[in-house]
Short mmCIF file of C-alpha atoms in Angstrom, two decimals:
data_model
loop_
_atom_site.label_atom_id
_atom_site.label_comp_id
_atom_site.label_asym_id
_atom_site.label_seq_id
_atom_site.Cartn_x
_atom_site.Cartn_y
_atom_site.Cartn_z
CA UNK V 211 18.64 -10.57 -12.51
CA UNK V 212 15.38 -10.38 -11.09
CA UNK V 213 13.31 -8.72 -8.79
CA UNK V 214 12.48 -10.67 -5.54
CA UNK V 215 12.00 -10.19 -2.45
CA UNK V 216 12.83 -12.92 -0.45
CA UNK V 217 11.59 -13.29 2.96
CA UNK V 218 7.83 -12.89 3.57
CA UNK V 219 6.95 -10.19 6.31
CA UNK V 220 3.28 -9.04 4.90
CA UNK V 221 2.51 -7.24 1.67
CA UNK V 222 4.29 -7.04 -1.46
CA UNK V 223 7.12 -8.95 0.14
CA UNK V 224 4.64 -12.13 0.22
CA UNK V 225 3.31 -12.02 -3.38
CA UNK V 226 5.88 -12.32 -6.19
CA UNK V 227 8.96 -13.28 -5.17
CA UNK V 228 8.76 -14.19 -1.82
CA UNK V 229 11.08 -16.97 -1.03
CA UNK V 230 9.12 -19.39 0.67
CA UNK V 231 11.87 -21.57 1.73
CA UNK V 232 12.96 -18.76 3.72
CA UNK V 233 10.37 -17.24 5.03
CA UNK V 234 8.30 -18.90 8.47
CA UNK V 235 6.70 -21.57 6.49
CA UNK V 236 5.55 -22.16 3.30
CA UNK V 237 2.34 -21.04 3.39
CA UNK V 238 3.75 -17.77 4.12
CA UNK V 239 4.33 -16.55 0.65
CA UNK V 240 0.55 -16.45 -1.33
CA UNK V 241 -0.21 -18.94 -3.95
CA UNK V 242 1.57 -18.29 -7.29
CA UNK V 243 -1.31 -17.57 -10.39
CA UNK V 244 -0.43 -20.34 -13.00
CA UNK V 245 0.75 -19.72 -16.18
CA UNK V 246 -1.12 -17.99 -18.91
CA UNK V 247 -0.11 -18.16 -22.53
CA UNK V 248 -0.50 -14.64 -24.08
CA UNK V 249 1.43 -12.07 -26.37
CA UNK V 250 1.71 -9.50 -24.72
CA UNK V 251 1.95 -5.89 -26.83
CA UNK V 252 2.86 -2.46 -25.03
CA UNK V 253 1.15 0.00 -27.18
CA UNK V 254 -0.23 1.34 -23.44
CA UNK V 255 0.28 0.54 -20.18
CA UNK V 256 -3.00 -0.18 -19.46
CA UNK V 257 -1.73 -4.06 -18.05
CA UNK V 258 1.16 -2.73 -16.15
CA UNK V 259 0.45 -1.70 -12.31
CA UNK V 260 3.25 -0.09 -9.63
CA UNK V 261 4.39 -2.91 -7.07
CA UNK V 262 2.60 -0.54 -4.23
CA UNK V 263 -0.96 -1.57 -5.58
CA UNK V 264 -0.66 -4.81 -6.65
CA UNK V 265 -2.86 -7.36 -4.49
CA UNK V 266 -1.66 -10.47 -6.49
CA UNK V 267 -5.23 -10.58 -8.88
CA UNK V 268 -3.12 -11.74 -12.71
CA UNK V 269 -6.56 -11.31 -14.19
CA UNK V 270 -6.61 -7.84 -13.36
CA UNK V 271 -2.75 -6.92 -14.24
CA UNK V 272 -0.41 -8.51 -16.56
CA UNK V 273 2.99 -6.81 -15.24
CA UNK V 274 4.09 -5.61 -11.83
CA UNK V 275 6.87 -2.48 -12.00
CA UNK V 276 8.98 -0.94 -9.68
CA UNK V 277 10.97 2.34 -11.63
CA UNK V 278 9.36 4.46 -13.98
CA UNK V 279 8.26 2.37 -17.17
CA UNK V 280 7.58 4.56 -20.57
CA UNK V 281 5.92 4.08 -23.72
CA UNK V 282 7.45 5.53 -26.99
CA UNK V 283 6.67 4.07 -30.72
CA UNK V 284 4.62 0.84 -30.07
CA UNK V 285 7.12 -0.03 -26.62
CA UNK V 286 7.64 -0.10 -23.14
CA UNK V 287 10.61 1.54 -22.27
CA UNK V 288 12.69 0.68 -19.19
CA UNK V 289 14.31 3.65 -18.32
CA UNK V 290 17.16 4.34 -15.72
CA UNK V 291 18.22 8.34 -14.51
CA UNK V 292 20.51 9.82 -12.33
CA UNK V 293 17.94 10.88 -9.89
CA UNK V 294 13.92 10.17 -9.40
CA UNK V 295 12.20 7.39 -9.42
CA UNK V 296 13.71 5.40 -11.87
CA UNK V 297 17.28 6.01 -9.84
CA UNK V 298 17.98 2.56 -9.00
CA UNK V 299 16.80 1.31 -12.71
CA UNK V 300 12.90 0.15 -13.96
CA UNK V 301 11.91 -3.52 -13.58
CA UNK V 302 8.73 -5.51 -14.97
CA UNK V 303 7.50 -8.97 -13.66
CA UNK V 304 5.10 -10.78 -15.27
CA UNK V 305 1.66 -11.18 -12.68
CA UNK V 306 1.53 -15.36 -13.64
CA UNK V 307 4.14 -17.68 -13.64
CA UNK V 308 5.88 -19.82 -15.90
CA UNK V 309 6.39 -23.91 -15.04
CA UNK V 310 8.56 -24.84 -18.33
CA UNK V 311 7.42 -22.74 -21.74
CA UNK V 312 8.78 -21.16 -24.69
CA UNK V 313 8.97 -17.35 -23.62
CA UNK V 314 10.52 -14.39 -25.90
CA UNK V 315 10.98 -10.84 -26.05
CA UNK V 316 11.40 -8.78 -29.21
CA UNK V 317 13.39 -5.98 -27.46
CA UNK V 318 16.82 -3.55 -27.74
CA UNK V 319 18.76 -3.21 -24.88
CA UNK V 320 20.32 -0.02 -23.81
CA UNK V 321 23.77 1.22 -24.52
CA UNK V 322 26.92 2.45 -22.15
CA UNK V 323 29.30 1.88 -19.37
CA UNK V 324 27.69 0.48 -16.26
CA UNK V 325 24.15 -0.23 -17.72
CA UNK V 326 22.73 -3.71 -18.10
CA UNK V 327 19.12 -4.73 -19.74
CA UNK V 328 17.96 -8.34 -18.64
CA UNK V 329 15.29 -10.68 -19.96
CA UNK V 330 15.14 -13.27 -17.12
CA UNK V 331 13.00 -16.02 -15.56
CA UNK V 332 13.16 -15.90 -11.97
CA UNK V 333 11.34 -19.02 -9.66
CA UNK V 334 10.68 -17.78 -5.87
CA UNK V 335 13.48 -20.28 -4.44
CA UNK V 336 16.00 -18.55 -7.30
CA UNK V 337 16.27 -20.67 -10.18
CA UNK V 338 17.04 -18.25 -13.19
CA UNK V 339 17.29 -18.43 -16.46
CA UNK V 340 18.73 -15.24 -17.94
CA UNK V 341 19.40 -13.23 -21.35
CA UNK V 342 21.35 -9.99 -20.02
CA UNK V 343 23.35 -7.14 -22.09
CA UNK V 344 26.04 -5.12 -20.72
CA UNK V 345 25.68 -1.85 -22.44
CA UNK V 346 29.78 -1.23 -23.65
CA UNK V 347 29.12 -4.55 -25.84
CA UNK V 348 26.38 -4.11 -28.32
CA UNK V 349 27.51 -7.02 -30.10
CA UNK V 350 26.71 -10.11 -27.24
CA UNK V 351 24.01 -11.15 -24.89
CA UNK V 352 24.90 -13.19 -22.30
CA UNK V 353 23.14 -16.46 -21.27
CA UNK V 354 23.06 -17.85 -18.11
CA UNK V 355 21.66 -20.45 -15.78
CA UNK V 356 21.20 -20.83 -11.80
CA UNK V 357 19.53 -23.17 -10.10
CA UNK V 358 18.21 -22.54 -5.85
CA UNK V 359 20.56 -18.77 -6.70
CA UNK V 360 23.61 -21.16 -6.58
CA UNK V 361 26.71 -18.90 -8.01
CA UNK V 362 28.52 -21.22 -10.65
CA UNK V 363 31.09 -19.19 -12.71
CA UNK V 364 31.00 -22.14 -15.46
CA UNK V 365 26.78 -21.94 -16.09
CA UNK V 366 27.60 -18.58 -18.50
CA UNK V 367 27.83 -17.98 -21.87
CA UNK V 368 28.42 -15.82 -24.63
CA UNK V 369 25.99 -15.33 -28.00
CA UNK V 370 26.70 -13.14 -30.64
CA UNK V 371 24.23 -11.18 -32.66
CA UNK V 372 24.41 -10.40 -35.82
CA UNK V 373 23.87 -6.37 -35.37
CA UNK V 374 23.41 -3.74 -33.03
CA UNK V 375 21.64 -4.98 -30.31
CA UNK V 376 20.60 -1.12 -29.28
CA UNK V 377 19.98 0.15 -32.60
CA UNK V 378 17.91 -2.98 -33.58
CA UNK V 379 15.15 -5.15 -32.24
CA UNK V 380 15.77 -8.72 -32.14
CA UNK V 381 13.96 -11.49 -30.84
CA UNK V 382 15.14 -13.48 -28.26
CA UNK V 383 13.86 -16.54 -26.75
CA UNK V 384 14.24 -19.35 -24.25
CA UNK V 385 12.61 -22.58 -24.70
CA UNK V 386 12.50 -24.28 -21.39
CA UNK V 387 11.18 -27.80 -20.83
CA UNK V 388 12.06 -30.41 -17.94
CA UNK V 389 14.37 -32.27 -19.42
CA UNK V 390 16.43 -29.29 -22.06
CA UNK V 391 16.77 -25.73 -22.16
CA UNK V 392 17.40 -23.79 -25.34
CA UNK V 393 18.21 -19.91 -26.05
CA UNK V 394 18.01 -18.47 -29.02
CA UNK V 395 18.38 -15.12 -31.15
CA UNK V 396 16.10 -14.48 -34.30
CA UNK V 397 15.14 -17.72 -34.63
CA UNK V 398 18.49 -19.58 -34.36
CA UNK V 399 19.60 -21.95 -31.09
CA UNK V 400 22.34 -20.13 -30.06
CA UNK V 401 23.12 -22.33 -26.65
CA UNK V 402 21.55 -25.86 -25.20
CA UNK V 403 21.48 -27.08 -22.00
CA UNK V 404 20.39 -30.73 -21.37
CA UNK V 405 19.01 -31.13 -17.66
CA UNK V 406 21.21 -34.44 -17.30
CA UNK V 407 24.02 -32.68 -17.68
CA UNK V 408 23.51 -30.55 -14.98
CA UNK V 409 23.91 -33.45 -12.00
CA UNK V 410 25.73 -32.64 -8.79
CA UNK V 411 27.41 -34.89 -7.55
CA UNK V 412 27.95 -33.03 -3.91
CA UNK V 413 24.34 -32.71 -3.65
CA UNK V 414 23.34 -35.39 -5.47
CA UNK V 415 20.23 -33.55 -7.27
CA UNK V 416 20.09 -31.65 -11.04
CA UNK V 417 21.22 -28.52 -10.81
CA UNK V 418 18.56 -27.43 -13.30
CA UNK V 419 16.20 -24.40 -13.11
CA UNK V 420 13.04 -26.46 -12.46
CA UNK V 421 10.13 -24.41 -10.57
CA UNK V 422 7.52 -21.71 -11.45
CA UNK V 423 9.13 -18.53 -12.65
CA UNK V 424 8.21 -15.06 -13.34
CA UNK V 425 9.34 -13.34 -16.71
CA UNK V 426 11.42 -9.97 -15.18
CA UNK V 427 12.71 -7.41 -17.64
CA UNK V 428 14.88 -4.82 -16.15
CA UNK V 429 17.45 -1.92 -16.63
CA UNK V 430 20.05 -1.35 -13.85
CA UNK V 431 22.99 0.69 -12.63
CA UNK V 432 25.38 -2.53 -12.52
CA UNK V 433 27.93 0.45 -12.38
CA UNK V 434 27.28 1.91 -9.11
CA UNK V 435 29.53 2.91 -6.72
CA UNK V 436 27.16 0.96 -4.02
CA UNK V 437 27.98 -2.42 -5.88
CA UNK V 438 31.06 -4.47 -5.48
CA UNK V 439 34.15 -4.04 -7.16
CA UNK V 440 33.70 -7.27 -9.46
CA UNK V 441 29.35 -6.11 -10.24
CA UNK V 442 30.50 -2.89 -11.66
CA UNK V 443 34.01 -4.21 -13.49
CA UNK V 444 31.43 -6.70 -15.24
CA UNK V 445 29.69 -4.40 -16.21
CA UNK V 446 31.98 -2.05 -18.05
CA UNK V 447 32.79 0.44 -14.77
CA UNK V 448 30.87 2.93 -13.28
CA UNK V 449 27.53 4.89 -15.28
CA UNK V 450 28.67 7.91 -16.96
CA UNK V 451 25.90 10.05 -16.20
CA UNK V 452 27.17 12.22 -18.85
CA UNK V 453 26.57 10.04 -21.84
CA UNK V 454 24.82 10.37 -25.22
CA UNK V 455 20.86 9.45 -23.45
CA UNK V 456 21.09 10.38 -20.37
CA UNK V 457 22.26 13.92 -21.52
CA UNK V 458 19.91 14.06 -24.38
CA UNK V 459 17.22 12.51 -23.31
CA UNK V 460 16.81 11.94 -19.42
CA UNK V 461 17.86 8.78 -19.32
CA UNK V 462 19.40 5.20 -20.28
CA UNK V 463 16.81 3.17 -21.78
CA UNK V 464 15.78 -0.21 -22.78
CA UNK V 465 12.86 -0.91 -25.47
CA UNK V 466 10.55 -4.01 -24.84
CA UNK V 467 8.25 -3.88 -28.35
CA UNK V 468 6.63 -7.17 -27.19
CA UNK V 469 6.76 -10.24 -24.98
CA UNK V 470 5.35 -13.67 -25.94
CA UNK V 471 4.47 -16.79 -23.51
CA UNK V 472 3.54 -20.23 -25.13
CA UNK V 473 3.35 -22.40 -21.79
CA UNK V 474 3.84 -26.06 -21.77
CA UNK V 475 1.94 -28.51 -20.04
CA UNK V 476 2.78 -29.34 -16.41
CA UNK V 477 5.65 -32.32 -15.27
CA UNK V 478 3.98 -35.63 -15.70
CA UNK V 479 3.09 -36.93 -12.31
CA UNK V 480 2.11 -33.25 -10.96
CA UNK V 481 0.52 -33.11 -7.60
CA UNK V 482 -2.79 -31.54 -9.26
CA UNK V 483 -5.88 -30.62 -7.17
CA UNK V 484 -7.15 -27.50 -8.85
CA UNK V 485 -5.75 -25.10 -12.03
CA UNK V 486 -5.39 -21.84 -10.54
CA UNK V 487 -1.81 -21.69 -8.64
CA UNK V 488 1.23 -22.80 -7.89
CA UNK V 489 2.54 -23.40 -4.42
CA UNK V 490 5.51 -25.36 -2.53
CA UNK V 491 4.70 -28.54 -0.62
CA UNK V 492 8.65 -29.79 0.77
CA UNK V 493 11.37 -27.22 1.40
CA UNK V 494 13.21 -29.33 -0.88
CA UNK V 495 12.01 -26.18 -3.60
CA UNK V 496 12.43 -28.85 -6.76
CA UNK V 497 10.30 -29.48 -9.30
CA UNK V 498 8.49 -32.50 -7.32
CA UNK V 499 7.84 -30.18 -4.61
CA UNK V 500 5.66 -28.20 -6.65
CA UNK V 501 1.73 -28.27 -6.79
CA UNK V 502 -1.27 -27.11 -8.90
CA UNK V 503 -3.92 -26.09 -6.44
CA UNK V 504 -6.90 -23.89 -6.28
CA UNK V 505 -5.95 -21.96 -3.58
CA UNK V 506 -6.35 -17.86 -4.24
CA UNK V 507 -3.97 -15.61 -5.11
CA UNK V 508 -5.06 -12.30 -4.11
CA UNK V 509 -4.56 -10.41 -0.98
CA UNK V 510 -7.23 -8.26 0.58
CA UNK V 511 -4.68 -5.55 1.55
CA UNK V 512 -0.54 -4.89 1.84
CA UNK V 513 -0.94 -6.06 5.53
CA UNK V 514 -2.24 -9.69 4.48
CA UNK V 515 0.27 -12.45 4.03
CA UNK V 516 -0.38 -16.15 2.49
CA UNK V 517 -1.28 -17.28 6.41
CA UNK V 518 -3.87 -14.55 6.64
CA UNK V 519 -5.06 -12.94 3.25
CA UNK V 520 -7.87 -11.18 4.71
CA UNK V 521 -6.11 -8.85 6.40
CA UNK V 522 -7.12 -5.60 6.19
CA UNK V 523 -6.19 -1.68 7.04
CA UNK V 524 -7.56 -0.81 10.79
CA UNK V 525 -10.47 1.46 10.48
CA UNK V 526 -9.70 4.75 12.22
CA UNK V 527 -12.17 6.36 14.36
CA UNK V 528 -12.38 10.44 14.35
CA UNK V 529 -11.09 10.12 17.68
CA UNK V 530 -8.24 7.30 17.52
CA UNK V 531 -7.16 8.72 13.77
CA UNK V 532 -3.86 9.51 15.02
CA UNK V 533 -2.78 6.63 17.38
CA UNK V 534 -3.96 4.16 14.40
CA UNK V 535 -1.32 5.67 12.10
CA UNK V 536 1.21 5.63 14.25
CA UNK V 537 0.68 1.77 15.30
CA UNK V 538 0.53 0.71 11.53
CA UNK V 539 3.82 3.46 9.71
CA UNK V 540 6.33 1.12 10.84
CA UNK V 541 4.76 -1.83 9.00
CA UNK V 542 6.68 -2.64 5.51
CA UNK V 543 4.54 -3.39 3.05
CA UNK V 544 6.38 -2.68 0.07
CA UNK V 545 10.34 -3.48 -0.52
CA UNK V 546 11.92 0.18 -0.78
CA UNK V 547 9.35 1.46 1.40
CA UNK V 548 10.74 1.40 4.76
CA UNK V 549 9.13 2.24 7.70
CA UNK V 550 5.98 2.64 5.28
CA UNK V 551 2.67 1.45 6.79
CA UNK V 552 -0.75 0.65 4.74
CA UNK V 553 -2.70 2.86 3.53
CA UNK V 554 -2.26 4.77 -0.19
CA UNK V 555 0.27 3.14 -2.18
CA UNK V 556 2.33 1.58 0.94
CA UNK V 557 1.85 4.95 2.79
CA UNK V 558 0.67 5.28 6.72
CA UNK V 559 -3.39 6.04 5.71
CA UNK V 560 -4.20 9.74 5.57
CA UNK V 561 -5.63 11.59 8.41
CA UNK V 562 -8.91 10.88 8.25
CA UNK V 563 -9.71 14.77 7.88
CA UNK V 564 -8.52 16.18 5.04
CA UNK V 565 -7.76 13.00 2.66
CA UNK V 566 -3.81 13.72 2.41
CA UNK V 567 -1.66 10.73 2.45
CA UNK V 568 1.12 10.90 5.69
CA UNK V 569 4.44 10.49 4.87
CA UNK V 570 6.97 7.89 6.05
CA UNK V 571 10.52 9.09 6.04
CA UNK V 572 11.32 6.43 3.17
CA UNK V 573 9.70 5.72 0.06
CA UNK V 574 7.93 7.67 -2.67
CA UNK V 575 4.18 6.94 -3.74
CA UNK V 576 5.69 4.75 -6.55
CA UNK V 577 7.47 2.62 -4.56
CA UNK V 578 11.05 3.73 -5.15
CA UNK V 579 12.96 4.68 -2.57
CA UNK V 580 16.99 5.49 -1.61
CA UNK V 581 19.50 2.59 -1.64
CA UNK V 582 19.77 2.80 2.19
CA UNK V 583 16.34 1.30 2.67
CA UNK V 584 17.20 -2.11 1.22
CA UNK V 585 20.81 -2.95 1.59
CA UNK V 586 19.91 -6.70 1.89
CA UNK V 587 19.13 -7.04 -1.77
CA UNK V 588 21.59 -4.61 -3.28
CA UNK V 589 21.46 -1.49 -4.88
CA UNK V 590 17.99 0.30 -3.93
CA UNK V 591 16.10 -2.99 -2.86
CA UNK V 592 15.23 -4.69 -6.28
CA UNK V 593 17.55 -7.53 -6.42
CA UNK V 594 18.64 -8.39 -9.92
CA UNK V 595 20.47 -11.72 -9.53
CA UNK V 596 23.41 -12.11 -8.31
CA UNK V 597 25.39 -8.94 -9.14
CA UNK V 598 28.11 -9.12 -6.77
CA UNK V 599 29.19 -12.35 -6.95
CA UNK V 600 32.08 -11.42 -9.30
CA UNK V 601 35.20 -12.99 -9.46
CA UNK V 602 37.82 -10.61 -8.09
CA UNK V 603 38.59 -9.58 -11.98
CA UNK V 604 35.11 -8.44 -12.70
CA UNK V 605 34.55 -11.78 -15.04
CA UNK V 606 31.60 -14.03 -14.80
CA UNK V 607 31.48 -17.58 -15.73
CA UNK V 608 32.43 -16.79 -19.32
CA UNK V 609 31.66 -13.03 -18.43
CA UNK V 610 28.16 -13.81 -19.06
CA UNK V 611 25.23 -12.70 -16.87
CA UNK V 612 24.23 -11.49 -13.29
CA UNK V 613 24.96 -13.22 -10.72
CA UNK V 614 21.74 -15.85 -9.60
CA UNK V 615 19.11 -12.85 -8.84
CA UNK V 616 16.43 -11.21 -7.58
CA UNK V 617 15.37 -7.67 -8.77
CA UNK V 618 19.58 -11.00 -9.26
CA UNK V 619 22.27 -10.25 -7.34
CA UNK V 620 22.17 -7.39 -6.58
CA UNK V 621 20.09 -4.79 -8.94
CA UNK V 622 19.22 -2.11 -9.68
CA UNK V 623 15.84 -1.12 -8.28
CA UNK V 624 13.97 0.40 -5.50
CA UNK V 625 13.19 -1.27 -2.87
CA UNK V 626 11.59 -4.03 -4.88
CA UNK V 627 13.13 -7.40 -5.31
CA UNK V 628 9.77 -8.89 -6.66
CA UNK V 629 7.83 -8.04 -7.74
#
């Protein structure tokens, strides 16, 4: 599950998550910050900014959100409700990237038919490691593994923990080098994946996650009507809008008490020139096409793109105020924002008068908007791997995770796939 956004138009869509082997050319998605080994605690969200102002500066923000993230006791709550912003679920992507670490989350999922919490890594060009919970068995997580978003019904797998994975926080963790990939749950290997086991012979490369990824935790509506028949039998039928939270509280929620990155050292034999990004050099998107550069990260405004970062909101004159919003409100800046120009948070720029923002007909100020505006990436526009690719019973490989991702699959989010 993830939150991507695949091809690069300007904006959000070319900063996390943009897909550069789909997108014009390569350079089209910005540089990726590099990895940054830091435990990260959410007693505020001080670190967390809304996908409609991020400009791609990691120093600046930790996390990137789409939904409506909460804090309660010490954590970050992912939070998911019938209507409002977080409608199509909440999702959080970490600002740097991860090129082979030890990453874990001490976090309870949520609880109920047609809910799923993830804990995924998710590279630009859709490999994905994944930890997700479907929320009518508190008992499991599910592992899973993907590698370029190929679907591979025999890459899942079950782990058991030992209690309630709602009612209690455990720790869960996925050790990730280049040649074996471990998860684990409270301190015990739970799963292993060697990368030489992972050889294909039809393509004749290692089907093995292998290139920068972000960390994405999410909460989802696997169980909406809008996803396929297989999405929502995974994931226990449709949301019961009804239930226990959601009727006491507001909402289904996740709790994320804290998030830890310990990053490894680069593959040997790294094309190196700098230490501050990541970007593709072959549309190949393996591991060898990957290099550490010095190139910057950060985008002037939501109109620049990784071909022209400078790029900048026209300045409206008193006079030409009105024909300059209407040239830039059909530019989309922001995945769920459709139609949306620049300006305030992904908005057409205000009137140059009174200071009000103008309105596109899609898209709130947070960056959420209805399912309509993003059918591409599934439910709402956040993609969270590959949630419709279901066998026709509902059943994953091993009924573990999400399909390859996103958001994966088909998510639960706004009109962000990326963040």
């Amino acid at each position: 599950m993830n939150i991507e956004y695949g091809q690069c138009g300007v904006g959000a869509f070319c900063l996390g998550g943009c897909d550069p082997l789909n997108s014009h050319s390569l350079d089209s998605c910005v540089p990726a910050p590099v990895c940054n080994s830091q435990d990260y605690k959410f007693t505020s969200l001080d670190g967390v900014t809304p996908n409609t102002k991020y400009l791609g500066d990691a120093s600046e923000s930790n996390w990137v959100s789409s939904g409506t993230p909460e804090l309660h006791d010490d954590s970050l709550l992912l939070t998911l409700s019938e209507t409002g912003e977080s409608s199509f679920g909440t999702l959080l992507a970490s600002t740097s990237y991860v090129w082979y670490g030890k990453i874990s989350a001490q976090m309870k999922s949520s609880r109920g038919q047609g809910v799923v919490t993830a804990f995924i890594l998710m590279s630009d060009v859709k490999d994905e490691i994944d930890f997700e919970w479907v929320g009518t068995d508190l008992e499991t997580a599910q592992s899973n593994f993907y590698f370029q978003g190929i679907p591979d019904y025999d890459n899942g797998m079950n782990l058991s923990v030992k209690s309630s994975t709602f009612d209690d926080y455990h720790t869960y963790e996925i050790d990730w080098q280049p040649t074996q990939l471990t998860w684990s749950v409270d301190g015990s290997i739970l799963r292993t994946l060697k990368r030489s086991d992972t050889w294909n012979t039809t393509t004749n490369q290692y089907h093995y996650p292998q290139t920068p990824a972000r960390v994405q935790l999410s909460l989802w509506p696997a169980g909406s009507p809008k996803n396929g028949q297989g999405t929502v039998a995974w994931a226990g039928g449709l949301v019961n809008w009804n239930a226990q939270d959601p009727s006491t509280v507001g909402y289904y929620y996740s709790m994320i008490k804290d998030v830890n990155v310990d990053c490894y050292d680069a593959p040997t034999g790294v094309n190196k020139t700098g230490s501050k990004s990541y970007i593709y050099t072959s549309n190949t998107g393996t591991n060898e096409s990957v290099a550490i550069t010095d190139e910057d990260t950060v985008l002037k405004s939501l109109l620049g793109s990784g071909t022209d970062m400078n790029a900048d909101y026209p300045k409206a004159s008193a006079s030409g105020t009105a024909a300059a919003a209407a040239a830039t409100s059909d530019v989309a800046t922001v995945p769920g924002l459709t139609g949306a120009g620049p300006g305030t948070n992904g908005h057409p720029g205000n009137d140059g008068n009174d200071g009000t923002t103008l309105e596109s007909g899609s898209g709130s100020g947070s960056g959420v908007s209805s399912a309509d505006s993003s059918s591409a990436t599934g439910v709402g526009g956040f993609s969270q791997g590959n949630g419709d690719q279901r066998t026709s019973d509902g059943s994953s490989p091993k009924d573990s995770g999400l399909q390859s991702s996103m958001f994966a699959a088909a998510i639960a989010v706004f009109g962000l796939l990326v963040l």
